[in-house]
Amino acid sequence: MANLQGSIGEGALAQRRAATARDPMIWAFVAALVLLFWVPELILYMGWAKFWIQFATQVFIWSLFAMSFNLLMGYAGMISFGQAAYLGIGGYTAGLLLKNIAGLSFYLGLAAAPLGGALAALIIGYFCVRRTHIYFAILTLAFGHIVYLIAFKWYGFTGGDNGVIGIPVPGWITEPTFANYYKFVLVISVAAIYLLWRIVNSPFGRALTAIRENPERADFIGIPVDRYRLYAFVLVGAFSGLAGALIMVNDRSVYPDLAHWTQSTQVLLMSLLGGVYTFFGPIVGAVLLRTMDADITQNYPEIWQLFLGGVLVLILFGLPGGIVGFIQERDIGSGDDHATRTAKLLRLFRRKSWMFLGGALLFTTFFSILQSPGAWLLPRTRVFEPFALATWGIVPCALLQLVVGAAALWLLLRRVDRFNRIDGALLLILPIAALVLHVYLGTPLSGLLIVLLWVIFTVYSLVQADFRRAYRLGRPPNGGG
Amino acid sequence: MLLRVEAVTKSFGGFVAVRDVSLSVERGRTACVIGPNGAGKSTLFNLITGHLQPTRGQVFFADRDITGRPPHTICQLGIGRSFQRTNIFPRLSVFDNLQIAVLSHQRRTLNMLTPARALVHDETMALLDSVGLAGEERSTSGTLSYGLQKQLELGIALASEPQVLLLDEPTAGMSPQETADTIALIGRIVRDRGLTLLFTEHDMDVVFGIAERITVLHQGAVLAEGTPEEVQSNEDVQRIYLGEAE
């Protein structure tokens, strides 16, 4: 039996090796591109607000910015507090070139943005990479602020706090539904993120990880550590510059705010929330932060900071690996056999599901409190209607969610070890209840977010190799071995 | 002489850690540096591998002056080393630990676009086998037992196909059984690859078992140098070192 498994393993390995040069992930990126490409048409067709098109565009740009930032923080272990500088420099490079050179091709101006970001990162990084840890962080912060001040004060060149306005942009991008701008940003971001994906999985990416893990050892396997740190810094500067130019295109203007340090903290938070040691974590972080921003800042601007602080504390204590890190976390020893691994995965899946329910409840209850503050037991203003959840009062509403959610989850989790496909499908669609609830509460985005995270979580968990095998067999693995 | 250290001195402020030490190792030989704690063994290693700059003196490798070169250059020239405190990439898998070392040796780490997953797979697996880690390739290296981590570190050092291997206390903190296994492993690798070995060690059985030349350091200076027999019969050595140890 062991021999059989061994030979199967080697066969798969040989196939994998044959596919060295190919990267199957490209199909995932292409699929994402194709699917997302038609979202504006869907939104317009359904008659939803155009705001959502702009919202999605923002998410793409911030995802690109956050993921490039995470190449530094998560992969190379360099925490930069001054990434906004390169966002700003990218925006200003493209903006100033397009504004001041009449007849310059728009695409050339755009292509100059990553070059500008890279050049600035080369000069600043040359000094910063000589220090590590907190000294590196403070240096990047200091240089970042210098960049901001130059943009803010040098009226003759950057326009100072008036910014650069009236930047010429092709008409087709700025058509009023934002659909074209959305597609423009989508294509560039997906391509750039795919490039980042290739970079972090290349030998260079591995070298950066080695440097993060142990710079001394990395040095003594022949990697020139400081130089590689600088390369990473320059690369990330280029991607940040590109993100800055994408923001500029929408506004047709650039302001010093783009380079302000608060923007740097945004990407830091996105990476932390989503998961630092994961590639896709920052996307989740960007979606999450933008969603909460849209749901909360619009309606309750005064508590946005409080909310952000609260979420951050919860994440750092509860899920130190971020959300994607939490989803991916598992504890499997190399010596475990198939049955042990499956048992461990099951235990972990159940525990995580309950934690997920707890998190979702906390999230929704928080929104109920926002919705009608003080209405703990009964709504204050509105009349109680049994079929309109928003009129239920906070505590009964939370209790109802707890009871219904826990009962449904308990029933399904109890049966998960039978590996019945229908149960699996039911698990997958469970969060639709949460979505309905959020639509009632007037925060559909948060509901969507819960659905999205849950689907990612269940799919990721249930397609683990051991689970997949169990599902194919349609029974627990104990008998099969 | 493949490796030659000529009159190196290293002082930290007023403290002289290594004083006027000369040492040379012939190609294919096994040499050992011994001495009590604080004698300057690790400092000497760090001077050879570029982690520290000598205050005075020179280091030659294959008749080439390598004094003051950065560690990554010295590694690329053909000197591999392990560290006294185990020095691996703890959160990476065993395979990844060795793979990155092989990639670096082949100067492929500037490749930013090819997926690394399956590159140098066979070389890495062969290396993995040769240091006795077969079957552990997917384990997170930081969770391995101490002995296995030391074996992994040896593998990382070997990835650069060095001519000289510097091992700083390869059996420190090991049980007698682990010590015996490790020494057997090192002996086999050195023989198979025709390596020149320079190591430090506190276990005298190990030292006199495999070393062909021994240099005794005491308070940063060379106290004695010679074959195991010569060193063993040296009165100074017996007085200050072997005597104390008994």
PDB file of N, CA and C in Angstrom, chain A residues 408-438:
ATOM      1  N   ALA A 408     -28.415  25.844  13.040  1.00  0.00           N
ATOM      2  CA  ALA A 408     -28.139  25.404  11.670  1.00  0.00           C
ATOM      3  C   ALA A 408     -26.705  24.901  11.552  1.00  0.00           C
ATOM      4  N   LEU A 409     -25.789  25.660  12.136  1.00  0.00           N
ATOM      5  CA  LEU A 409     -24.374  25.287  12.040  1.00  0.00           C
ATOM      6  C   LEU A 409     -24.137  23.964  12.767  1.00  0.00           C
ATOM      7  N   TRP A 410     -24.772  23.803  13.926  1.00  0.00           N
ATOM      8  CA  TRP A 410     -24.588  22.584  14.717  1.00  0.00           C
ATOM      9  C   TRP A 410     -25.068  21.365  13.932  1.00  0.00           C
ATOM     10  N   LEU A 411     -26.248  21.525  13.327  1.00  0.00           N
ATOM     11  CA  LEU A 411     -26.790  20.406  12.558  1.00  0.00           C
ATOM     12  C   LEU A 411     -25.856  20.002  11.423  1.00  0.00           C
ATOM     13  N   LEU A 412     -25.358  21.022  10.724  1.00  0.00           N
ATOM     14  CA  LEU A 412     -24.530  20.710   9.559  1.00  0.00           C
ATOM     15  C   LEU A 412     -23.153  20.214   9.962  1.00  0.00           C
ATOM     16  N   LEU A 413     -22.597  20.804  11.006  1.00  0.00           N
ATOM     17  CA  LEU A 413     -21.254  20.400  11.428  1.00  0.00           C
ATOM     18  C   LEU A 413     -21.259  18.987  11.979  1.00  0.00           C
ATOM     19  N   ARG A 414     -22.385  18.615  12.605  1.00  0.00           N
ATOM     20  CA  ARG A 414     -22.489  17.277  13.162  1.00  0.00           C
ATOM     21  C   ARG A 414     -22.358  16.231  12.053  1.00  0.00           C
ATOM     22  N   ARG A 415     -22.842  16.639  10.870  1.00  0.00           N
ATOM     23  CA  ARG A 415     -22.878  15.655   9.787  1.00  0.00           C
ATOM     24  C   ARG A 415     -21.672  15.765   8.846  1.00  0.00           C
ATOM     25  N   VAL A 416     -20.809  16.708   9.139  1.00  0.00           N
ATOM     26  CA  VAL A 416     -19.750  16.978   8.171  1.00  0.00           C
ATOM     27  C   VAL A 416     -18.843  15.761   7.990  1.00  0.00           C
ATOM     28  N   ASP A 417     -18.695  14.955   9.051  1.00  0.00           N
ATOM     29  CA  ASP A 417     -17.763  13.827   8.939  1.00  0.00           C
ATOM     30  C   ASP A 417     -18.353  12.657   8.127  1.00  0.00           C
ATOM     31  N   ARG A 418     -19.593  12.829   7.673  1.00  0.00           N
ATOM     32  CA  ARG A 418     -20.120  11.772   6.789  1.00  0.00           C
ATOM     33  C   ARG A 418     -19.788  12.049   5.324  1.00  0.00           C
ATOM     34  N   PHE A 419     -19.271  13.246   5.094  1.00  0.00           N
ATOM     35  CA  PHE A 419     -18.838  13.629   3.756  1.00  0.00           C
ATOM     36  C   PHE A 419     -19.919  13.420   2.707  1.00  0.00           C
ATOM     37  N   ASN A 420     -21.084  13.920   3.058  1.00  0.00           N
ATOM     38  CA  ASN A 420     -22.202  13.904   2.129  1.00  0.00           C
ATOM     39  C   ASN A 420     -22.142  15.201   1.325  1.00  0.00           C
ATOM     40  N   ARG A 421     -22.215  15.093   0.019  1.00  0.00           N
ATOM     41  CA  ARG A 421     -22.043  16.287  -0.809  1.00  0.00           C
ATOM     42  C   ARG A 421     -23.139  17.311  -0.575  1.00  0.00           C
ATOM     43  N   ILE A 422     -24.357  16.826  -0.311  1.00  0.00           N
ATOM     44  CA  ILE A 422     -25.463  17.763  -0.101  1.00  0.00           C
ATOM     45  C   ILE A 422     -25.220  18.599   1.149  1.00  0.00           C
ATOM     46  N   ASP A 423     -24.729  17.943   2.204  1.00  0.00           N
ATOM     47  CA  ASP A 423     -24.397  18.692   3.417  1.00  0.00           C
ATOM     48  C   ASP A 423     -23.352  19.754   3.124  1.00  0.00           C
ATOM     49  N   GLY A 424     -22.377  19.367   2.316  1.00  0.00           N
ATOM     50  CA  GLY A 424     -21.341  20.318   1.954  1.00  0.00           C
ATOM     51  C   GLY A 424     -21.925  21.533   1.254  1.00  0.00           C
ATOM     52  N   ALA A 425     -22.829  21.275   0.333  1.00  0.00           N
ATOM     53  CA  ALA A 425     -23.471  22.364  -0.405  1.00  0.00           C
ATOM     54  C   ALA A 425     -24.291  23.237   0.539  1.00  0.00           C
ATOM     55  N   LEU A 426     -24.997  22.596   1.478  1.00  0.00           N
ATOM     56  CA  LEU A 426     -25.797  23.359   2.446  1.00  0.00           C
ATOM     57  C   LEU A 426     -24.904  24.265   3.282  1.00  0.00           C
ATOM     58  N   LEU A 427     -23.774  23.718   3.688  1.00  0.00           N
ATOM     59  CA  LEU A 427     -22.817  24.525   4.463  1.00  0.00           C
ATOM     60  C   LEU A 427     -22.419  25.761   3.685  1.00  0.00           C
ATOM     61  N   LEU A 428     -22.236  25.539   2.383  1.00  0.00           N
ATOM     62  CA  LEU A 428     -21.768  26.616   1.533  1.00  0.00           C
ATOM     63  C   LEU A 428     -22.782  27.758   1.442  1.00  0.00           C
ATOM     64  N   ILE A 429     -24.086  27.389   1.408  1.00  0.00           N
ATOM     65  CA  ILE A 429     -25.089  28.446   1.213  1.00  0.00           C
ATOM     66  C   ILE A 429     -25.655  28.959   2.527  1.00  0.00           C
ATOM     67  N   LEU A 430     -25.143  28.433   3.627  1.00  0.00           N
ATOM     68  CA  LEU A 430     -25.626  28.869   4.938  1.00  0.00           C
ATOM     69  C   LEU A 430     -25.610  30.391   5.117  1.00  0.00           C
ATOM     70  N   PRO A 431     -24.542  31.083   4.686  1.00  0.00           N
ATOM     71  CA  PRO A 431     -24.467  32.507   4.998  1.00  0.00           C
ATOM     72  C   PRO A 431     -25.484  33.354   4.263  1.00  0.00           C
ATOM     73  N   ILE A 432     -26.259  32.750   3.362  1.00  0.00           N
ATOM     74  CA  ILE A 432     -27.270  33.555   2.683  1.00  0.00           C
ATOM     75  C   ILE A 432     -28.237  34.136   3.716  1.00  0.00           C
ATOM     76  N   ALA A 433     -28.453  33.379   4.799  1.00  0.00           N
ATOM     77  CA  ALA A 433     -29.277  33.892   5.883  1.00  0.00           C
ATOM     78  C   ALA A 433     -28.708  35.194   6.423  1.00  0.00           C
ATOM     79  N   ALA A 434     -27.384  35.201   6.597  1.00  0.00           N
ATOM     80  CA  ALA A 434     -26.741  36.414   7.101  1.00  0.00           C
ATOM     81  C   ALA A 434     -26.926  37.567   6.127  1.00  0.00           C
ATOM     82  N   LEU A 435     -26.864  37.232   4.824  1.00  0.00           N
ATOM     83  CA  LEU A 435     -27.014  38.274   3.810  1.00  0.00           C
ATOM     84  C   LEU A 435     -28.406  38.894   3.889  1.00  0.00           C
ATOM     85  N   VAL A 436     -29.424  38.044   3.979  1.00  0.00           N
ATOM     86  CA  VAL A 436     -30.795  38.533   4.060  1.00  0.00           C
ATOM     87  C   VAL A 436     -30.941  39.472   5.251  1.00  0.00           C
ATOM     88  N   LEU A 437     -30.394  39.044   6.355  1.00  0.00           N
ATOM     89  CA  LEU A 437     -30.461  39.840   7.571  1.00  0.00           C
ATOM     90  C   LEU A 437     -29.835  41.218   7.368  1.00  0.00           C
ATOM     91  N   HIS A 438     -28.678  41.204   6.715  1.00  0.00           N
ATOM     92  CA  HIS A 438     -27.979  42.473   6.525  1.00  0.00           C
ATOM     93  C   HIS A 438     -28.721  43.374   5.563  1.00  0.00           C
TER      94      HIS A 438
END
